[in-house]
């Protein structure tokens, strides 16, 4: 971890900056898509491009939602903060800053590490600095704007999923009772034929019976018996 360099003919000893990496994916599906190995490779290559850096430790969060869980609820983040207080490393490196957590929380998390003597870098976006009030203001605006865009995207996706479901398109999850999946010739963006909902006539008879008893006879769950 120590290298030498010449300065005005005098050799000086300098210690490399110790880097801790944080890799996170929000869903198990992202784990299966090898998102963490992608992040790890990118970050390691980024470290290799800095001769005065050395990889010290790597922290993994698999299937941990930074949107649903705050930093104080995440074990890896708590461990990183403890190491920062102890002065155990110099740089926190992530693939992108959104790996640190919720958009509205990220600037405070970054500022906390910077105040405790740790540089915070993204292998994609560079170093996040808090040198002055202008830096702070711009960072907060950027993250809050990203948070708003994230919420808008979530609303758009939710609305489109509801529209597809109402149209009889299968969007994943459990198949509702009374329906079954069947290919109807619909093609997705990958040019693959996908399943759609169709009525399962055998199960549909039971559904119709339940609705009839409820609507016409006022029967609830305890009074409806299906053999």
JSON list of C-alpha atoms in Angstrom, two decimals:
[
{"chain": "A", "resi": 1, "resn": "UNK", "atom": "CA", "xyz": [0.00, 0.00, 0.00]},
{"chain": "A", "resi": 2, "resn": "UNK", "atom": "CA", "xyz": [3.07, 2.25, 0.17]},
{"chain": "A", "resi": 3, "resn": "UNK", "atom": "CA", "xyz": [4.88, 3.68, -2.83]},
{"chain": "A", "resi": 4, "resn": "UNK", "atom": "CA", "xyz": [7.64, 6.24, -3.28]},
{"chain": "A", "resi": 5, "resn": "UNK", "atom": "CA", "xyz": [8.01, 9.18, -5.62]},
{"chain": "A", "resi": 6, "resn": "UNK", "atom": "CA", "xyz": [10.68, 11.79, -6.18]},
{"chain": "A", "resi": 7, "resn": "UNK", "atom": "CA", "xyz": [9.97, 15.42, -5.31]},
{"chain": "A", "resi": 8, "resn": "UNK", "atom": "CA", "xyz": [12.81, 17.87, -6.02]},
{"chain": "A", "resi": 9, "resn": "UNK", "atom": "CA", "xyz": [15.28, 15.02, -5.79]},
{"chain": "A", "resi": 10, "resn": "UNK", "atom": "CA", "xyz": [13.95, 13.86, -2.42]},
{"chain": "A", "resi": 11, "resn": "UNK", "atom": "CA", "xyz": [12.10, 10.55, -2.13]},
{"chain": "A", "resi": 12, "resn": "UNK", "atom": "CA", "xyz": [8.91, 10.75, -0.13]},
{"chain": "A", "resi": 13, "resn": "UNK", "atom": "CA", "xyz": [6.81, 7.91, 1.22]},
{"chain": "A", "resi": 14, "resn": "UNK", "atom": "CA", "xyz": [3.08, 8.13, 0.45]},
{"chain": "A", "resi": 15, "resn": "UNK", "atom": "CA", "xyz": [0.29, 5.79, 1.47]},
{"chain": "A", "resi": 16, "resn": "UNK", "atom": "CA", "xyz": [-2.32, 4.85, -1.06]},
{"chain": "A", "resi": 17, "resn": "UNK", "atom": "CA", "xyz": [-5.94, 5.82, -0.44]},
{"chain": "A", "resi": 18, "resn": "UNK", "atom": "CA", "xyz": [-7.95, 2.90, 0.92]},
{"chain": "A", "resi": 19, "resn": "UNK", "atom": "CA", "xyz": [-11.17, 2.29, -1.01]},
{"chain": "A", "resi": 20, "resn": "UNK", "atom": "CA", "xyz": [-14.34, 0.57, 0.21]},
{"chain": "A", "resi": 21, "resn": "UNK", "atom": "CA", "xyz": [-16.93, -0.30, -2.43]},
{"chain": "A", "resi": 22, "resn": "UNK", "atom": "CA", "xyz": [-20.68, -0.65, -1.96]},
{"chain": "A", "resi": 23, "resn": "UNK", "atom": "CA", "xyz": [-22.69, -2.72, -4.44]},
{"chain": "A", "resi": 24, "resn": "UNK", "atom": "CA", "xyz": [-26.48, -2.81, -4.15]},
{"chain": "A", "resi": 25, "resn": "UNK", "atom": "CA", "xyz": [-29.43, -4.14, -6.11]},
{"chain": "A", "resi": 26, "resn": "UNK", "atom": "CA", "xyz": [-33.03, -3.47, -5.11]},
{"chain": "A", "resi": 27, "resn": "UNK", "atom": "CA", "xyz": [-34.62, -6.74, -6.21]},
{"chain": "A", "resi": 28, "resn": "UNK", "atom": "CA", "xyz": [-33.73, -10.42, -6.39]},
{"chain": "A", "resi": 29, "resn": "UNK", "atom": "CA", "xyz": [-34.43, -10.17, -10.12]},
{"chain": "A", "resi": 30, "resn": "UNK", "atom": "CA", "xyz": [-31.51, -7.77, -10.47]},
{"chain": "A", "resi": 31, "resn": "UNK", "atom": "CA", "xyz": [-29.28, -10.24, -8.60]},
{"chain": "A", "resi": 32, "resn": "UNK", "atom": "CA", "xyz": [-30.20, -12.94, -11.12]},
{"chain": "A", "resi": 33, "resn": "UNK", "atom": "CA", "xyz": [-29.38, -10.55, -13.98]},
{"chain": "A", "resi": 34, "resn": "UNK", "atom": "CA", "xyz": [-25.80, -10.26, -12.65]},
{"chain": "A", "resi": 35, "resn": "UNK", "atom": "CA", "xyz": [-26.13, -6.56, -11.80]},
{"chain": "A", "resi": 36, "resn": "UNK", "atom": "CA", "xyz": [-23.76, -6.86, -8.84]},
{"chain": "A", "resi": 37, "resn": "UNK", "atom": "CA", "xyz": [-20.92, -8.49, -10.84]},
{"chain": "A", "resi": 38, "resn": "UNK", "atom": "CA", "xyz": [-21.36, -5.68, -13.38]},
{"chain": "A", "resi": 39, "resn": "UNK", "atom": "CA", "xyz": [-21.05, -3.05, -10.64]},
{"chain": "A", "resi": 40, "resn": "UNK", "atom": "CA", "xyz": [-18.07, -4.82, -9.08]},
{"chain": "A", "resi": 41, "resn": "UNK", "atom": "CA", "xyz": [-16.16, -5.11, -12.37]},
{"chain": "A", "resi": 42, "resn": "UNK", "atom": "CA", "xyz": [-16.80, -1.47, -13.27]},
{"chain": "A", "resi": 43, "resn": "UNK", "atom": "CA", "xyz": [-15.68, -0.24, -9.84]},
{"chain": "A", "resi": 44, "resn": "UNK", "atom": "CA", "xyz": [-12.56, -2.42, -9.81]},
{"chain": "A", "resi": 45, "resn": "UNK", "atom": "CA", "xyz": [-11.56, -1.10, -13.23]},
{"chain": "A", "resi": 46, "resn": "UNK", "atom": "CA", "xyz": [-12.17, 2.45, -11.98]},
{"chain": "A", "resi": 47, "resn": "UNK", "atom": "CA", "xyz": [-9.88, 1.82, -8.99]},
{"chain": "A", "resi": 48, "resn": "UNK", "atom": "CA", "xyz": [-7.21, 0.35, -11.26]},
{"chain": "A", "resi": 49, "resn": "UNK", "atom": "CA", "xyz": [-7.25, 3.61, -13.25]},
{"chain": "A", "resi": 50, "resn": "UNK", "atom": "CA", "xyz": [-6.15, 5.50, -10.11]},
{"chain": "A", "resi": 51, "resn": "UNK", "atom": "CA", "xyz": [-2.57, 4.50, -9.19]},
{"chain": "A", "resi": 52, "resn": "UNK", "atom": "CA", "xyz": [-2.84, 6.06, -5.74]},
{"chain": "A", "resi": 53, "resn": "UNK", "atom": "CA", "xyz": [-5.92, 3.98, -4.81]},
{"chain": "A", "resi": 54, "resn": "UNK", "atom": "CA", "xyz": [-6.09, 0.48, -3.39]},
{"chain": "A", "resi": 55, "resn": "UNK", "atom": "CA", "xyz": [-9.19, -1.69, -2.95]},
{"chain": "A", "resi": 56, "resn": "UNK", "atom": "CA", "xyz": [-9.62, -2.54, 0.72]},
{"chain": "A", "resi": 57, "resn": "UNK", "atom": "CA", "xyz": [-13.11, -4.00, 1.14]},
{"chain": "A", "resi": 58, "resn": "UNK", "atom": "CA", "xyz": [-16.35, -4.65, -0.72]},
{"chain": "A", "resi": 59, "resn": "UNK", "atom": "CA", "xyz": [-19.86, -4.51, 0.73]},
{"chain": "A", "resi": 60, "resn": "UNK", "atom": "CA", "xyz": [-22.85, -6.22, -0.87]},
{"chain": "A", "resi": 61, "resn": "UNK", "atom": "CA", "xyz": [-26.57, -5.54, -0.51]},
{"chain": "A", "resi": 62, "resn": "UNK", "atom": "CA", "xyz": [-28.71, -8.02, -2.44]},
{"chain": "A", "resi": 63, "resn": "UNK", "atom": "CA", "xyz": [-32.41, -7.39, -2.83]},
{"chain": "A", "resi": 64, "resn": "UNK", "atom": "CA", "xyz": [-32.29, -4.32, -0.57]},
{"chain": "A", "resi": 65, "resn": "UNK", "atom": "CA", "xyz": [-34.49, -1.42, -1.65]},
{"chain": "A", "resi": 66, "resn": "UNK", "atom": "CA", "xyz": [-32.83, 1.93, -1.04]},
{"chain": "A", "resi": 67, "resn": "UNK", "atom": "CA", "xyz": [-36.21, 3.56, -1.67]},
{"chain": "A", "resi": 68, "resn": "UNK", "atom": "CA", "xyz": [-38.04, 1.56, 1.00]},
{"chain": "A", "resi": 69, "resn": "UNK", "atom": "CA", "xyz": [-35.21, 1.29, 3.54]},
{"chain": "A", "resi": 70, "resn": "UNK", "atom": "CA", "xyz": [-33.36, 4.28, 4.94]},
{"chain": "A", "resi": 71, "resn": "UNK", "atom": "CA", "xyz": [-29.61, 4.20, 5.48]},
{"chain": "A", "resi": 72, "resn": "UNK", "atom": "CA", "xyz": [-29.99, 3.56, 9.21]},
{"chain": "A", "resi": 73, "resn": "UNK", "atom": "CA", "xyz": [-31.94, 0.37, 8.47]},
{"chain": "A", "resi": 74, "resn": "UNK", "atom": "CA", "xyz": [-29.29, -1.12, 6.19]},
{"chain": "A", "resi": 75, "resn": "UNK", "atom": "CA", "xyz": [-26.56, -3.26, 7.79]},
{"chain": "A", "resi": 76, "resn": "UNK", "atom": "CA", "xyz": [-23.93, -2.55, 5.12]},
{"chain": "A", "resi": 77, "resn": "UNK", "atom": "CA", "xyz": [-24.41, 1.20, 5.40]},
{"chain": "A", "resi": 78, "resn": "UNK", "atom": "CA", "xyz": [-24.19, 1.04, 9.18]},
{"chain": "A", "resi": 79, "resn": "UNK", "atom": "CA", "xyz": [-20.94, -0.93, 8.97]},
{"chain": "A", "resi": 80, "resn": "UNK", "atom": "CA", "xyz": [-19.49, 1.55, 6.48]},
{"chain": "A", "resi": 81, "resn": "UNK", "atom": "CA", "xyz": [-20.37, 4.44, 8.77]},
{"chain": "A", "resi": 82, "resn": "UNK", "atom": "CA", "xyz": [-18.73, 2.70, 11.73]},
{"chain": "A", "resi": 83, "resn": "UNK", "atom": "CA", "xyz": [-15.55, 2.18, 9.69]},
{"chain": "A", "resi": 84, "resn": "UNK", "atom": "CA", "xyz": [-15.64, 5.81, 8.58]},
{"chain": "A", "resi": 85, "resn": "UNK", "atom": "CA", "xyz": [-15.78, 7.01, 12.19]},
{"chain": "A", "resi": 86, "resn": "UNK", "atom": "CA", "xyz": [-12.86, 4.70, 13.00]},
{"chain": "A", "resi": 87, "resn": "UNK", "atom": "CA", "xyz": [-10.86, 6.15, 10.09]},
{"chain": "A", "resi": 88, "resn": "UNK", "atom": "CA", "xyz": [-10.52, 2.70, 8.50]},
{"chain": "A", "resi": 89, "resn": "UNK", "atom": "CA", "xyz": [-10.81, 3.86, 4.88]},
{"chain": "A", "resi": 90, "resn": "UNK", "atom": "CA", "xyz": [-10.45, 6.99, 2.75]},
{"chain": "A", "resi": 91, "resn": "UNK", "atom": "CA", "xyz": [-12.84, 6.60, -0.19]},
{"chain": "A", "resi": 92, "resn": "UNK", "atom": "CA", "xyz": [-16.34, 5.20, -0.56]},
{"chain": "A", "resi": 93, "resn": "UNK", "atom": "CA", "xyz": [-16.92, 4.10, -4.15]},
{"chain": "A", "resi": 94, "resn": "UNK", "atom": "CA", "xyz": [-20.24, 3.12, -5.73]},
{"chain": "A", "resi": 95, "resn": "UNK", "atom": "CA", "xyz": [-21.20, 2.37, -9.31]},
{"chain": "A", "resi": 96, "resn": "UNK", "atom": "CA", "xyz": [-23.74, 5.24, -9.31]},
{"chain": "A", "resi": 97, "resn": "UNK", "atom": "CA", "xyz": [-24.86, 7.50, -6.47]},
{"chain": "A", "resi": 98, "resn": "UNK", "atom": "CA", "xyz": [-28.37, 6.04, -6.46]},
{"chain": "A", "resi": 99, "resn": "UNK", "atom": "CA", "xyz": [-26.77, 2.89, -4.95]},
{"chain": "A", "resi": 100, "resn": "UNK", "atom": "CA", "xyz": [-26.40, 4.88, -1.72]},
{"chain": "A", "resi": 101, "resn": "UNK", "atom": "CA", "xyz": [-30.14, 5.09, -1.11]},
{"chain": "A", "resi": 102, "resn": "UNK", "atom": "CA", "xyz": [-33.25, 7.17, -1.66]},
{"chain": "A", "resi": 103, "resn": "UNK", "atom": "CA", "xyz": [-32.77, 10.28, -3.78]},
{"chain": "A", "resi": 104, "resn": "UNK", "atom": "CA", "xyz": [-34.04, 12.58, -1.02]},
{"chain": "A", "resi": 105, "resn": "UNK", "atom": "CA", "xyz": [-31.67, 10.94, 1.48]},
{"chain": "A", "resi": 106, "resn": "UNK", "atom": "CA", "xyz": [-28.54, 10.55, -0.65]},
{"chain": "A", "resi": 107, "resn": "UNK", "atom": "CA", "xyz": [-27.11, 14.10, -0.29]},
{"chain": "A", "resi": 108, "resn": "UNK", "atom": "CA", "xyz": [-27.28, 13.81, 3.50]},
{"chain": "A", "resi": 109, "resn": "UNK", "atom": "CA", "xyz": [-25.60, 10.39, 3.41]},
{"chain": "A", "resi": 110, "resn": "UNK", "atom": "CA", "xyz": [-22.85, 11.70, 1.12]},
{"chain": "A", "resi": 111, "resn": "UNK", "atom": "CA", "xyz": [-22.32, 14.81, 3.25]},
{"chain": "A", "resi": 112, "resn": "UNK", "atom": "CA", "xyz": [-22.09, 12.68, 6.39]},
{"chain": "A", "resi": 113, "resn": "UNK", "atom": "CA", "xyz": [-19.21, 10.65, 4.92]},
{"chain": "A", "resi": 114, "resn": "UNK", "atom": "CA", "xyz": [-17.44, 13.77, 3.64]},
{"chain": "A", "resi": 115, "resn": "UNK", "atom": "CA", "xyz": [-17.70, 15.40, 7.08]},
{"chain": "A", "resi": 116, "resn": "UNK", "atom": "CA", "xyz": [-16.12, 12.27, 8.55]},
{"chain": "A", "resi": 117, "resn": "UNK", "atom": "CA", "xyz": [-13.10, 12.46, 6.26]},
{"chain": "A", "resi": 118, "resn": "UNK", "atom": "CA", "xyz": [-14.23, 10.03, 3.53]},
{"chain": "A", "resi": 119, "resn": "UNK", "atom": "CA", "xyz": [-14.30, 11.00, -0.15]},
{"chain": "A", "resi": 120, "resn": "UNK", "atom": "CA", "xyz": [-17.41, 9.75, -1.94]},
{"chain": "A", "resi": 121, "resn": "UNK", "atom": "CA", "xyz": [-17.07, 8.71, -5.57]},
{"chain": "A", "resi": 122, "resn": "UNK", "atom": "CA", "xyz": [-19.23, 7.19, -8.28]},
{"chain": "A", "resi": 123, "resn": "UNK", "atom": "CA", "xyz": [-17.40, 5.20, -10.93]},
{"chain": "A", "resi": 124, "resn": "UNK", "atom": "CA", "xyz": [-19.82, 6.68, -13.48]},
{"chain": "A", "resi": 125, "resn": "UNK", "atom": "CA", "xyz": [-20.48, 10.19, -12.13]},
{"chain": "A", "resi": 126, "resn": "UNK", "atom": "CA", "xyz": [-17.18, 11.13, -10.47]},
{"chain": "A", "resi": 127, "resn": "UNK", "atom": "CA", "xyz": [-16.57, 12.65, -7.05]},
{"chain": "A", "resi": 128, "resn": "UNK", "atom": "CA", "xyz": [-19.36, 14.24, -5.02]},
{"chain": "A", "resi": 129, "resn": "UNK", "atom": "CA", "xyz": [-18.02, 17.31, -3.23]},
{"chain": "A", "resi": 130, "resn": "UNK", "atom": "CA", "xyz": [-19.39, 19.53, -0.47]},
{"chain": "A", "resi": 131, "resn": "UNK", "atom": "CA", "xyz": [-16.73, 22.22, -0.39]},
{"chain": "A", "resi": 132, "resn": "UNK", "atom": "CA", "xyz": [-19.07, 25.19, -0.13]},
{"chain": "A", "resi": 133, "resn": "UNK", "atom": "CA", "xyz": [-22.69, 26.27, 0.12]},
{"chain": "A", "resi": 134, "resn": "UNK", "atom": "CA", "xyz": [-23.08, 26.35, -3.66]},
{"chain": "A", "resi": 135, "resn": "UNK", "atom": "CA", "xyz": [-21.99, 22.69, -3.87]},
{"chain": "A", "resi": 136, "resn": "UNK", "atom": "CA", "xyz": [-24.50, 21.76, -1.18]},
{"chain": "A", "resi": 137, "resn": "UNK", "atom": "CA", "xyz": [-27.37, 23.63, -2.83]},
{"chain": "A", "resi": 138, "resn": "UNK", "atom": "CA", "xyz": [-26.67, 22.20, -6.29]},
{"chain": "A", "resi": 139, "resn": "UNK", "atom": "CA", "xyz": [-26.36, 18.68, -4.89]},
{"chain": "A", "resi": 140, "resn": "UNK", "atom": "CA", "xyz": [-29.63, 18.90, -2.98]},
{"chain": "A", "resi": 141, "resn": "UNK", "atom": "CA", "xyz": [-31.45, 20.28, -6.02]},
{"chain": "A", "resi": 142, "resn": "UNK", "atom": "CA", "xyz": [-30.01, 17.55, -8.25]},
{"chain": "A", "resi": 143, "resn": "UNK", "atom": "CA", "xyz": [-30.97, 14.72, -5.90]},
{"chain": "A", "resi": 144, "resn": "UNK", "atom": "CA", "xyz": [-34.42, 16.09, -5.16]},
{"chain": "A", "resi": 145, "resn": "UNK", "atom": "CA", "xyz": [-35.02, 16.53, -8.89]},
{"chain": "A", "resi": 146, "resn": "UNK", "atom": "CA", "xyz": [-33.95, 12.90, -9.41]},
{"chain": "A", "resi": 147, "resn": "UNK", "atom": "CA", "xyz": [-36.33, 11.88, -6.63]},
{"chain": "A", "resi": 148, "resn": "UNK", "atom": "CA", "xyz": [-39.20, 13.64, -8.41]},
{"chain": "A", "resi": 149, "resn": "UNK", "atom": "CA", "xyz": [-38.33, 11.95, -11.68]},
{"chain": "A", "resi": 150, "resn": "UNK", "atom": "CA", "xyz": [-38.17, 8.59, -9.89]},
{"chain": "A", "resi": 151, "resn": "UNK", "atom": "CA", "xyz": [-41.65, 9.10, -8.45]},
{"chain": "A", "resi": 152, "resn": "UNK", "atom": "CA", "xyz": [-43.00, 10.15, -11.84]},
{"chain": "A", "resi": 153, "resn": "UNK", "atom": "CA", "xyz": [-41.48, 7.07, -13.45]},
{"chain": "A", "resi": 154, "resn": "UNK", "atom": "CA", "xyz": [-43.00, 4.87, -10.75]},
{"chain": "A", "resi": 155, "resn": "UNK", "atom": "CA", "xyz": [-46.44, 6.39, -11.35]},
{"chain": "A", "resi": 156, "resn": "UNK", "atom": "CA", "xyz": [-46.14, 5.93, -15.11]},
{"chain": "A", "resi": 157, "resn": "UNK", "atom": "CA", "xyz": [-45.08, 2.30, -14.73]},
{"chain": "A", "resi": 158, "resn": "UNK", "atom": "CA", "xyz": [-47.88, 1.58, -12.24]},
{"chain": "A", "resi": 159, "resn": "UNK", "atom": "CA", "xyz": [-50.48, 3.17, -14.50]},
{"chain": "A", "resi": 160, "resn": "UNK", "atom": "CA", "xyz": [-49.28, 1.24, -17.54]},
{"chain": "A", "resi": 161, "resn": "UNK", "atom": "CA", "xyz": [-49.24, -2.04, -15.60]},
{"chain": "A", "resi": 162, "resn": "UNK", "atom": "CA", "xyz": [-52.83, -1.44, -14.52]},
{"chain": "A", "resi": 163, "resn": "UNK", "atom": "CA", "xyz": [-53.83, -0.70, -18.11]},
{"chain": "A", "resi": 164, "resn": "UNK", "atom": "CA", "xyz": [-52.18, -3.89, -19.38]},
{"chain": "A", "resi": 165, "resn": "UNK", "atom": "CA", "xyz": [-53.83, -5.98, -16.66]},
{"chain": "A", "resi": 166, "resn": "UNK", "atom": "CA", "xyz": [-57.27, -4.54, -17.46]},
{"chain": "A", "resi": 167, "resn": "UNK", "atom": "CA", "xyz": [-56.66, -5.37, -21.12]},
{"chain": "A", "resi": 168, "resn": "UNK", "atom": "CA", "xyz": [-56.08, -9.01, -20.16]},
{"chain": "A", "resi": 169, "resn": "UNK", "atom": "CA", "xyz": [-52.29, -8.93, -20.47]},
{"chain": "A", "resi": 170, "resn": "UNK", "atom": "CA", "xyz": [-50.27, -10.96, -17.99]},
{"chain": "A", "resi": 171, "resn": "UNK", "atom": "CA", "xyz": [-47.68, -8.74, -16.25]},
{"chain": "A", "resi": 172, "resn": "UNK", "atom": "CA", "xyz": [-46.35, -11.30, -13.79]},
{"chain": "A", "resi": 173, "resn": "UNK", "atom": "CA", "xyz": [-47.29, -12.55, -10.34]},
{"chain": "A", "resi": 174, "resn": "UNK", "atom": "CA", "xyz": [-50.08, -14.91, -9.27]},
{"chain": "A", "resi": 175, "resn": "UNK", "atom": "CA", "xyz": [-52.78, -15.77, -11.80]},
{"chain": "A", "resi": 176, "resn": "UNK", "atom": "CA", "xyz": [-56.18, -14.72, -10.35]},
{"chain": "A", "resi": 177, "resn": "UNK", "atom": "CA", "xyz": [-58.62, -17.52, -9.62]},
{"chain": "A", "resi": 178, "resn": "UNK", "atom": "CA", "xyz": [-61.01, -17.91, -12.55]},
{"chain": "A", "resi": 179, "resn": "UNK", "atom": "CA", "xyz": [-58.36, -17.23, -15.16]},
{"chain": "A", "resi": 180, "resn": "UNK", "atom": "CA", "xyz": [-55.56, -19.16, -16.82]},
{"chain": "A", "resi": 181, "resn": "UNK", "atom": "CA", "xyz": [-52.63, -18.19, -19.01]},
{"chain": "A", "resi": 182, "resn": "UNK", "atom": "CA", "xyz": [-52.69, -18.82, -22.72]},
{"chain": "A", "resi": 183, "resn": "UNK", "atom": "CA", "xyz": [-50.70, -17.56, -25.68]},
{"chain": "A", "resi": 184, "resn": "UNK", "atom": "CA", "xyz": [-52.89, -15.38, -27.90]},
{"chain": "A", "resi": 185, "resn": "UNK", "atom": "CA", "xyz": [-50.35, -14.27, -30.47]},
{"chain": "A", "resi": 186, "resn": "UNK", "atom": "CA", "xyz": [-49.20, -11.15, -28.60]},
{"chain": "A", "resi": 187, "resn": "UNK", "atom": "CA", "xyz": [-45.48, -10.39, -29.10]},
{"chain": "A", "resi": 188, "resn": "UNK", "atom": "CA", "xyz": [-43.30, -8.44, -26.66]},
{"chain": "A", "resi": 189, "resn": "UNK", "atom": "CA", "xyz": [-40.40, -6.10, -27.42]},
{"chain": "A", "resi": 190, "resn": "UNK", "atom": "CA", "xyz": [-38.02, -9.07, -27.57]},
{"chain": "A", "resi": 191, "resn": "UNK", "atom": "CA", "xyz": [-40.15, -10.57, -30.35]},
{"chain": "A", "resi": 192, "resn": "UNK", "atom": "CA", "xyz": [-41.27, -13.38, -28.06]},
{"chain": "A", "resi": 193, "resn": "UNK", "atom": "CA", "xyz": [-44.83, -14.64, -27.78]},
{"chain": "A", "resi": 194, "resn": "UNK", "atom": "CA", "xyz": [-46.21, -14.01, -24.29]},
{"chain": "A", "resi": 195, "resn": "UNK", "atom": "CA", "xyz": [-49.14, -15.21, -22.21]},
{"chain": "A", "resi": 196, "resn": "UNK", "atom": "CA", "xyz": [-52.42, -13.41, -21.70]},
{"chain": "A", "resi": 197, "resn": "UNK", "atom": "CA", "xyz": [-55.31, -13.97, -19.29]},
{"chain": "A", "resi": 198, "resn": "UNK", "atom": "CA", "xyz": [-58.20, -16.06, -20.56]},
{"chain": "A", "resi": 199, "resn": "UNK", "atom": "CA", "xyz": [-61.21, -17.26, -18.58]},
{"chain": "A", "resi": 200, "resn": "UNK", "atom": "CA", "xyz": [-60.87, -20.71, -17.07]},
{"chain": "A", "resi": 201, "resn": "UNK", "atom": "CA", "xyz": [-64.43, -21.96, -17.58]},
{"chain": "A", "resi": 202, "resn": "UNK", "atom": "CA", "xyz": [-64.25, -24.62, -14.86]},
{"chain": "A", "resi": 203, "resn": "UNK", "atom": "CA", "xyz": [-63.08, -22.11, -12.25]},
{"chain": "A", "resi": 204, "resn": "UNK", "atom": "CA", "xyz": [-65.36, -19.41, -13.65]},
{"chain": "A", "resi": 205, "resn": "UNK", "atom": "CA", "xyz": [-68.42, -21.43, -12.65]},
{"chain": "A", "resi": 206, "resn": "UNK", "atom": "CA", "xyz": [-67.27, -21.25, -9.03]},
{"chain": "A", "resi": 207, "resn": "UNK", "atom": "CA", "xyz": [-66.63, -17.51, -9.28]},
{"chain": "A", "resi": 208, "resn": "UNK", "atom": "CA", "xyz": [-70.10, -16.91, -10.72]},
{"chain": "A", "resi": 209, "resn": "UNK", "atom": "CA", "xyz": [-71.66, -19.02, -7.97]},
{"chain": "A", "resi": 210, "resn": "UNK", "atom": "CA", "xyz": [-69.84, -17.01, -5.28]},
{"chain": "A", "resi": 211, "resn": "UNK", "atom": "CA", "xyz": [-70.94, -13.68, -6.76]},
{"chain": "A", "resi": 212, "resn": "UNK", "atom": "CA", "xyz": [-74.53, -14.90, -7.14]},
{"chain": "A", "resi": 213, "resn": "UNK", "atom": "CA", "xyz": [-74.71, -16.00, -3.48]},
{"chain": "A", "resi": 214, "resn": "UNK", "atom": "CA", "xyz": [-73.17, -12.72, -2.31]},
{"chain": "A", "resi": 215, "resn": "UNK", "atom": "CA", "xyz": [-75.25, -10.36, -4.46]},
{"chain": "A", "resi": 216, "resn": "UNK", "atom": "CA", "xyz": [-78.61, -12.12, -4.41]},
{"chain": "A", "resi": 217, "resn": "UNK", "atom": "CA", "xyz": [-78.65, -13.89, -1.05]},
{"chain": "A", "resi": 218, "resn": "UNK", "atom": "CA", "xyz": [-76.33, -11.73, 1.04]},
{"chain": "A", "resi": 219, "resn": "UNK", "atom": "CA", "xyz": [-74.05, -14.65, 1.84]},
{"chain": "A", "resi": 220, "resn": "UNK", "atom": "CA", "xyz": [-70.60, -13.94, 3.19]},
{"chain": "A", "resi": 221, "resn": "UNK", "atom": "CA", "xyz": [-67.53, -16.12, 3.39]},
{"chain": "A", "resi": 222, "resn": "UNK", "atom": "CA", "xyz": [-68.78, -18.25, 6.28]},
{"chain": "A", "resi": 223, "resn": "UNK", "atom": "CA", "xyz": [-72.06, -19.09, 4.53]},
{"chain": "A", "resi": 224, "resn": "UNK", "atom": "CA", "xyz": [-70.70, -20.00, 1.11]},
{"chain": "A", "resi": 225, "resn": "UNK", "atom": "CA", "xyz": [-69.59, -23.62, 0.91]},
{"chain": "A", "resi": 226, "resn": "UNK", "atom": "CA", "xyz": [-68.13, -25.11, -2.22]},
{"chain": "A", "resi": 227, "resn": "UNK", "atom": "CA", "xyz": [-67.68, -28.86, -2.39]}
]
